């Protein structure tokens, strides 16, 4: 059964899995994990790329014969001004006009700065970037980011790299319910269970790096996450039964014939 494609800024994607390229044990495992994930979107920190020769940069040398949409991020930026400057440099180098806004002030939690993130989104969207801001799971803020021109909004399930899963399912449901752009859950997931839940709550996709890269077997985990995304999306589209307090027999008494 084919699932509906994800569309962001007019670009159709068959995969709803966005994968990061950092923290893998070696380039071979990284490439095999990318292949197993069947992702079409790769994300990476712009500060890790040689913008003087992006086509020759080792980070971007992945699988021959496969093309990807690059989603560079502004990791390391602490203000909107820094994020905007980094994004402009990436675009000028010919790297991509897609940009993940990531602005964190507190290095312990790496939680996104809501005010600076909104400022950067407004400026870069007006300049023609395809902006995907990483943000908290605040329904009001997510709506404001959409209004500011975000092509998709990416709320975190939990702080980056914690693996705590979806800490606030209620908020995520509200975010999905009010959104007119794709919602990509970004950060905090740790297992296929977390991913399936995010998709069952209505998320349009998932972005992750650490849960795959730091797994005992990153290649198997990439495959597991891919399957969880597909299963969770199918479950969401199929529509689960409502939760009830008491049991209901799958075969009613009327189905029994007395002799």
PDB file of N, CA and C in Angstrom, residues 182-244:
ATOM      1  N   UNK A 182       3.207  21.228   7.081  1.00  0.00           N
ATOM      2  CA  UNK A 182       3.640  19.973   7.699  1.00  0.00           C
ATOM      3  C   UNK A 182       4.268  20.177   9.079  1.00  0.00           C
ATOM      4  N   UNK A 183       4.030  19.219   9.952  1.00  0.00           N
ATOM      5  CA  UNK A 183       4.623  19.205  11.282  1.00  0.00           C
ATOM      6  C   UNK A 183       5.610  18.035  11.351  1.00  0.00           C
ATOM      7  N   UNK A 184       6.879  18.365  11.545  1.00  0.00           N
ATOM      8  CA  UNK A 184       7.938  17.361  11.621  1.00  0.00           C
ATOM      9  C   UNK A 184       8.456  17.321  13.057  1.00  0.00           C
ATOM     10  N   UNK A 185       8.314  16.199  13.732  1.00  0.00           N
ATOM     11  CA  UNK A 185       8.812  16.095  15.104  1.00  0.00           C
ATOM     12  C   UNK A 185      10.330  15.983  15.066  1.00  0.00           C
ATOM     13  N   UNK A 186      10.976  16.892  15.754  1.00  0.00           N
ATOM     14  CA  UNK A 186      12.432  17.013  15.693  1.00  0.00           C
ATOM     15  C   UNK A 186      12.994  17.047  17.103  1.00  0.00           C
ATOM     16  N   UNK A 187      13.747  16.040  17.466  1.00  0.00           N
ATOM     17  CA  UNK A 187      14.496  16.003  18.729  1.00  0.00           C
ATOM     18  C   UNK A 187      13.769  15.252  19.831  1.00  0.00           C
ATOM     19  N   UNK A 188      14.573  14.542  20.630  1.00  0.00           N
ATOM     20  CA  UNK A 188      14.091  13.913  21.849  1.00  0.00           C
ATOM     21  C   UNK A 188      13.587  12.488  21.705  1.00  0.00           C
ATOM     22  N   UNK A 189      13.425  12.000  20.484  1.00  0.00           N
ATOM     23  CA  UNK A 189      12.935  10.634  20.304  1.00  0.00           C
ATOM     24  C   UNK A 189      14.081   9.653  20.524  1.00  0.00           C
ATOM     25  N   UNK A 190      13.740   8.424  20.933  1.00  0.00           N
ATOM     26  CA  UNK A 190      14.804   7.476  21.224  1.00  0.00           C
ATOM     27  C   UNK A 190      14.613   6.100  20.628  1.00  0.00           C
ATOM     28  N   UNK A 191      13.361   5.736  20.340  1.00  0.00           N
ATOM     29  CA  UNK A 191      13.096   4.383  19.871  1.00  0.00           C
ATOM     30  C   UNK A 191      11.999   4.372  18.826  1.00  0.00           C
ATOM     31  N   UNK A 192      11.781   3.198  18.238  1.00  0.00           N
ATOM     32  CA  UNK A 192      10.711   3.045  17.252  1.00  0.00           C
ATOM     33  C   UNK A 192       9.347   3.304  17.887  1.00  0.00           C
ATOM     34  N   UNK A 193       9.210   2.994  19.163  1.00  0.00           N
ATOM     35  CA  UNK A 193       7.951   3.259  19.870  1.00  0.00           C
ATOM     36  C   UNK A 193       7.646   4.756  19.880  1.00  0.00           C
ATOM     37  N   UNK A 194       8.659   5.562  20.182  1.00  0.00           N
ATOM     38  CA  UNK A 194       8.482   7.018  20.205  1.00  0.00           C
ATOM     39  C   UNK A 194       8.084   7.538  18.829  1.00  0.00           C
ATOM     40  N   UNK A 195       8.729   7.005  17.810  1.00  0.00           N
ATOM     41  CA  UNK A 195       8.473   7.449  16.440  1.00  0.00           C
ATOM     42  C   UNK A 195       7.058   7.091  16.009  1.00  0.00           C
ATOM     43  N   UNK A 196       6.644   5.857  16.290  1.00  0.00           N
ATOM     44  CA  UNK A 196       5.296   5.430  15.926  1.00  0.00           C
ATOM     45  C   UNK A 196       4.250   6.296  16.609  1.00  0.00           C
ATOM     46  N   UNK A 197       4.479   6.637  17.884  1.00  0.00           N
ATOM     47  CA  UNK A 197       3.537   7.490  18.615  1.00  0.00           C
ATOM     48  C   UNK A 197       3.447   8.867  17.969  1.00  0.00           C
ATOM     49  N   UNK A 198       4.587   9.444  17.626  1.00  0.00           N
ATOM     50  CA  UNK A 198       4.588  10.763  16.987  1.00  0.00           C
ATOM     51  C   UNK A 198       3.756  10.743  15.712  1.00  0.00           C
ATOM     52  N   UNK A 199       3.910   9.695  14.926  1.00  0.00           N
ATOM     53  CA  UNK A 199       3.167   9.597  13.675  1.00  0.00           C
ATOM     54  C   UNK A 199       1.687   9.325  13.924  1.00  0.00           C
ATOM     55  N   UNK A 200       1.378   8.520  14.933  1.00  0.00           N
ATOM     56  CA  UNK A 200      -0.030   8.239  15.247  1.00  0.00           C
ATOM     57  C   UNK A 200      -0.747   9.477  15.763  1.00  0.00           C
ATOM     58  N   UNK A 201       0.007  10.403  16.355  1.00  0.00           N
ATOM     59  CA  UNK A 201      -0.587  11.656  16.823  1.00  0.00           C
ATOM     60  C   UNK A 201      -0.811  12.631  15.670  1.00  0.00           C
ATOM     61  N   UNK A 202      -0.357  12.273  14.478  1.00  0.00           N
ATOM     62  CA  UNK A 202      -0.628  13.085  13.303  1.00  0.00           C
ATOM     63  C   UNK A 202       0.548  13.829  12.719  1.00  0.00           C
ATOM     64  N   UNK A 203       1.751  13.623  13.269  1.00  0.00           N
ATOM     65  CA  UNK A 203       2.919  14.294  12.696  1.00  0.00           C
ATOM     66  C   UNK A 203       3.102  13.858  11.245  1.00  0.00           C
ATOM     67  N   UNK A 204       3.615  14.768  10.434  1.00  0.00           N
ATOM     68  CA  UNK A 204       3.813  14.467   9.017  1.00  0.00           C
ATOM     69  C   UNK A 204       5.154  13.795   8.744  1.00  0.00           C
ATOM     70  N   UNK A 205       6.055  13.869   9.707  1.00  0.00           N
ATOM     71  CA  UNK A 205       7.354  13.260   9.535  1.00  0.00           C
ATOM     72  C   UNK A 205       8.164  13.372  10.809  1.00  0.00           C
ATOM     73  N   UNK A 206       9.372  12.815  10.767  1.00  0.00           N
ATOM     74  CA  UNK A 206      10.260  12.807  11.931  1.00  0.00           C
ATOM     75  C   UNK A 206      11.677  13.130  11.477  1.00  0.00           C
ATOM     76  N   UNK A 207      12.358  13.963  12.240  1.00  0.00           N
ATOM     77  CA  UNK A 207      13.771  14.245  12.003  1.00  0.00           C
ATOM     78  C   UNK A 207      14.560  13.740  13.199  1.00  0.00           C
ATOM     79  N   UNK A 208      15.627  12.992  12.939  1.00  0.00           N
ATOM     80  CA  UNK A 208      16.451  12.513  14.046  1.00  0.00           C
ATOM     81  C   UNK A 208      17.880  12.265  13.590  1.00  0.00           C
ATOM     82  N   UNK A 209      18.769  12.241  14.575  1.00  0.00           N
ATOM     83  CA  UNK A 209      20.168  11.941  14.329  1.00  0.00           C
ATOM     84  C   UNK A 209      20.695  10.991  15.406  1.00  0.00           C
ATOM     85  N   UNK A 210      20.767  11.458  16.637  1.00  0.00           N
ATOM     86  CA  UNK A 210      21.363  10.694  17.728  1.00  0.00           C
ATOM     87  C   UNK A 210      20.754   9.302  17.922  1.00  0.00           C
ATOM     88  N   UNK A 211      19.418   9.125  17.897  1.00  0.00           N
ATOM     89  CA  UNK A 211      18.852   7.789  18.123  1.00  0.00           C
ATOM     90  C   UNK A 211      19.347   6.745  17.122  1.00  0.00           C
ATOM     91  N   UNK A 212      19.689   7.181  15.923  1.00  0.00           N
ATOM     92  CA  UNK A 212      20.221   6.265  14.921  1.00  0.00           C
ATOM     93  C   UNK A 212      21.739   6.175  15.045  1.00  0.00           C
ATOM     94  N   UNK A 213      22.407   7.312  15.028  1.00  0.00           N
ATOM     95  CA  UNK A 213      23.872   7.340  15.001  1.00  0.00           C
ATOM     96  C   UNK A 213      24.505   6.700  16.225  1.00  0.00           C
ATOM     97  N   UNK A 214      23.891   6.849  17.403  1.00  0.00           N
ATOM     98  CA  UNK A 214      24.489   6.333  18.637  1.00  0.00           C
ATOM     99  C   UNK A 214      23.876   5.017  19.099  1.00  0.00           C
ATOM    100  N   UNK A 215      23.012   4.431  18.274  1.00  0.00           N
ATOM    101  CA  UNK A 215      22.479   3.104  18.606  1.00  0.00           C
ATOM    102  C   UNK A 215      23.598   2.071  18.539  1.00  0.00           C
ATOM    103  N   UNK A 216      23.404   0.923  19.187  1.00  0.00           N
ATOM    104  CA  UNK A 216      24.417  -0.133  19.125  1.00  0.00           C
ATOM    105  C   UNK A 216      24.622  -0.595  17.692  1.00  0.00           C
ATOM    106  N   UNK A 217      23.531  -0.608  16.932  1.00  0.00           N
ATOM    107  CA  UNK A 217      23.602  -0.968  15.509  1.00  0.00           C
ATOM    108  C   UNK A 217      22.846   0.104  14.727  1.00  0.00           C
ATOM    109  N   UNK A 218      23.519   1.178  14.313  1.00  0.00           N
ATOM    110  CA  UNK A 218      22.854   2.287  13.623  1.00  0.00           C
ATOM    111  C   UNK A 218      22.108   1.876  12.357  1.00  0.00           C
ATOM    112  N   UNK A 219      22.627   0.888  11.646  1.00  0.00           N
ATOM    113  CA  UNK A 219      21.992   0.478  10.389  1.00  0.00           C
ATOM    114  C   UNK A 219      20.644  -0.193  10.669  1.00  0.00           C
ATOM    115  N   UNK A 220      20.621  -1.089  11.645  1.00  0.00           N
ATOM    116  CA  UNK A 220      19.356  -1.721  12.015  1.00  0.00           C
ATOM    117  C   UNK A 220      18.378  -0.702  12.587  1.00  0.00           C
ATOM    118  N   UNK A 221      18.903   0.255  13.375  1.00  0.00           N
ATOM    119  CA  UNK A 221      18.023   1.251  13.967  1.00  0.00           C
ATOM    120  C   UNK A 221      17.421   2.150  12.894  1.00  0.00           C
ATOM    121  N   UNK A 222      18.200   2.487  11.882  1.00  0.00           N
ATOM    122  CA  UNK A 222      17.676   3.304  10.780  1.00  0.00           C
ATOM    123  C   UNK A 222      16.522   2.584  10.105  1.00  0.00           C
ATOM    124  N   UNK A 223      16.676   1.291   9.908  1.00  0.00           N
ATOM    125  CA  UNK A 223      15.614   0.498   9.283  1.00  0.00           C
ATOM    126  C   UNK A 223      14.382   0.438  10.191  1.00  0.00           C
ATOM    127  N   UNK A 224      14.625   0.279  11.504  1.00  0.00           N
ATOM    128  CA  UNK A 224      13.525   0.219  12.468  1.00  0.00           C
ATOM    129  C   UNK A 224      12.738   1.522  12.491  1.00  0.00           C
ATOM    130  N   UNK A 225      13.458   2.635  12.472  1.00  0.00           N
ATOM    131  CA  UNK A 225      12.791   3.937  12.492  1.00  0.00           C
ATOM    132  C   UNK A 225      11.985   4.160  11.218  1.00  0.00           C
ATOM    133  N   UNK A 226      12.527   3.727  10.089  1.00  0.00           N
ATOM    134  CA  UNK A 226      11.797   3.850   8.821  1.00  0.00           C
ATOM    135  C   UNK A 226      10.475   3.087   8.891  1.00  0.00           C
ATOM    136  N   UNK A 227      10.541   1.852   9.403  1.00  0.00           N
ATOM    137  CA  UNK A 227       9.336   1.028   9.507  1.00  0.00           C
ATOM    138  C   UNK A 227       8.333   1.631  10.495  1.00  0.00           C
ATOM    139  N   UNK A 228       8.839   2.190  11.597  1.00  0.00           N
ATOM    140  CA  UNK A 228       7.961   2.788  12.601  1.00  0.00           C
ATOM    141  C   UNK A 228       7.228   4.001  12.038  1.00  0.00           C
ATOM    142  N   UNK A 229       7.936   4.789  11.234  1.00  0.00           N
ATOM    143  CA  UNK A 229       7.306   5.951  10.608  1.00  0.00           C
ATOM    144  C   UNK A 229       6.182   5.498   9.686  1.00  0.00           C
ATOM    145  N   UNK A 230       6.445   4.486   8.892  1.00  0.00           N
ATOM    146  CA  UNK A 230       5.436   3.991   7.957  1.00  0.00           C
ATOM    147  C   UNK A 230       4.245   3.387   8.702  1.00  0.00           C
ATOM    148  N   UNK A 231       4.516   2.587   9.743  1.00  0.00           N
ATOM    149  CA  UNK A 231       3.445   1.957  10.505  1.00  0.00           C
ATOM    150  C   UNK A 231       2.609   2.995  11.247  1.00  0.00           C
ATOM    151  N   UNK A 232       3.282   3.970  11.873  1.00  0.00           N
ATOM    152  CA  UNK A 232       2.564   5.006  12.601  1.00  0.00           C
ATOM    153  C   UNK A 232       1.690   5.842  11.689  1.00  0.00           C
ATOM    154  N   UNK A 233       2.195   6.150  10.503  1.00  0.00           N
ATOM    155  CA  UNK A 233       1.404   6.935   9.546  1.00  0.00           C
ATOM    156  C   UNK A 233       0.186   6.155   9.073  1.00  0.00           C
ATOM    157  N   UNK A 234       0.363   4.857   8.771  1.00  0.00           N
ATOM    158  CA  UNK A 234      -0.760   4.024   8.359  1.00  0.00           C
ATOM    159  C   UNK A 234      -1.815   3.940   9.459  1.00  0.00           C
ATOM    160  N   UNK A 235      -1.356   3.796  10.699  1.00  0.00           N
ATOM    161  CA  UNK A 235      -2.275   3.725  11.836  1.00  0.00           C
ATOM    162  C   UNK A 235      -3.068   5.020  11.972  1.00  0.00           C
ATOM    163  N   UNK A 236      -2.385   6.157  11.798  1.00  0.00           N
ATOM    164  CA  UNK A 236      -3.052   7.455  11.886  1.00  0.00           C
ATOM    165  C   UNK A 236      -4.104   7.597  10.781  1.00  0.00           C
ATOM    166  N   UNK A 237      -3.735   7.213   9.571  1.00  0.00           N
ATOM    167  CA  UNK A 237      -4.657   7.337   8.448  1.00  0.00           C
ATOM    168  C   UNK A 237      -5.835   6.367   8.571  1.00  0.00           C
ATOM    169  N   UNK A 238      -5.574   5.185   9.159  1.00  0.00           N
ATOM    170  CA  UNK A 238      -6.634   4.185   9.308  1.00  0.00           C
ATOM    171  C   UNK A 238      -7.656   4.604  10.368  1.00  0.00           C
ATOM    172  N   UNK A 239      -7.184   5.291  11.418  1.00  0.00           N
ATOM    173  CA  UNK A 239      -8.086   5.743  12.481  1.00  0.00           C
ATOM    174  C   UNK A 239      -8.268   4.686  13.550  1.00  0.00           C
ATOM    175  N   UNK A 240      -7.700   4.922  14.717  1.00  0.00           N
ATOM    176  CA  UNK A 240      -7.780   3.952  15.810  1.00  0.00           C
ATOM    177  C   UNK A 240      -9.168   3.937  16.434  1.00  0.00           C
ATOM    178  N   UNK A 241      -9.488   2.846  17.101  1.00  0.00           N
ATOM    179  CA  UNK A 241     -10.756   2.761  17.819  1.00  0.00           C
ATOM    180  C   UNK A 241     -10.679   3.670  19.043  1.00  0.00           C
ATOM    181  N   UNK A 242     -11.815   4.204  19.515  1.00  0.00           N
ATOM    182  CA  UNK A 242     -11.782   5.053  20.709  1.00  0.00           C
ATOM    183  C   UNK A 242     -11.472   4.238  21.955  1.00  0.00           C
ATOM    184  N   UNK A 243     -10.828   4.887  22.920  1.00  0.00           N
ATOM    185  CA  UNK A 243     -10.547   4.225  24.190  1.00  0.00           C
ATOM    186  C   UNK A 243     -11.809   4.220  25.045  1.00  0.00           C
ATOM    187  N   UNK A 244     -12.093   3.076  25.701  1.00  0.00           N
ATOM    188  CA  UNK A 244     -13.289   2.963  26.543  1.00  0.00           C
ATOM    189  C   UNK A 244     -12.912   2.344  27.894  1.00  0.00           C
TER     190      UNK A 244
END
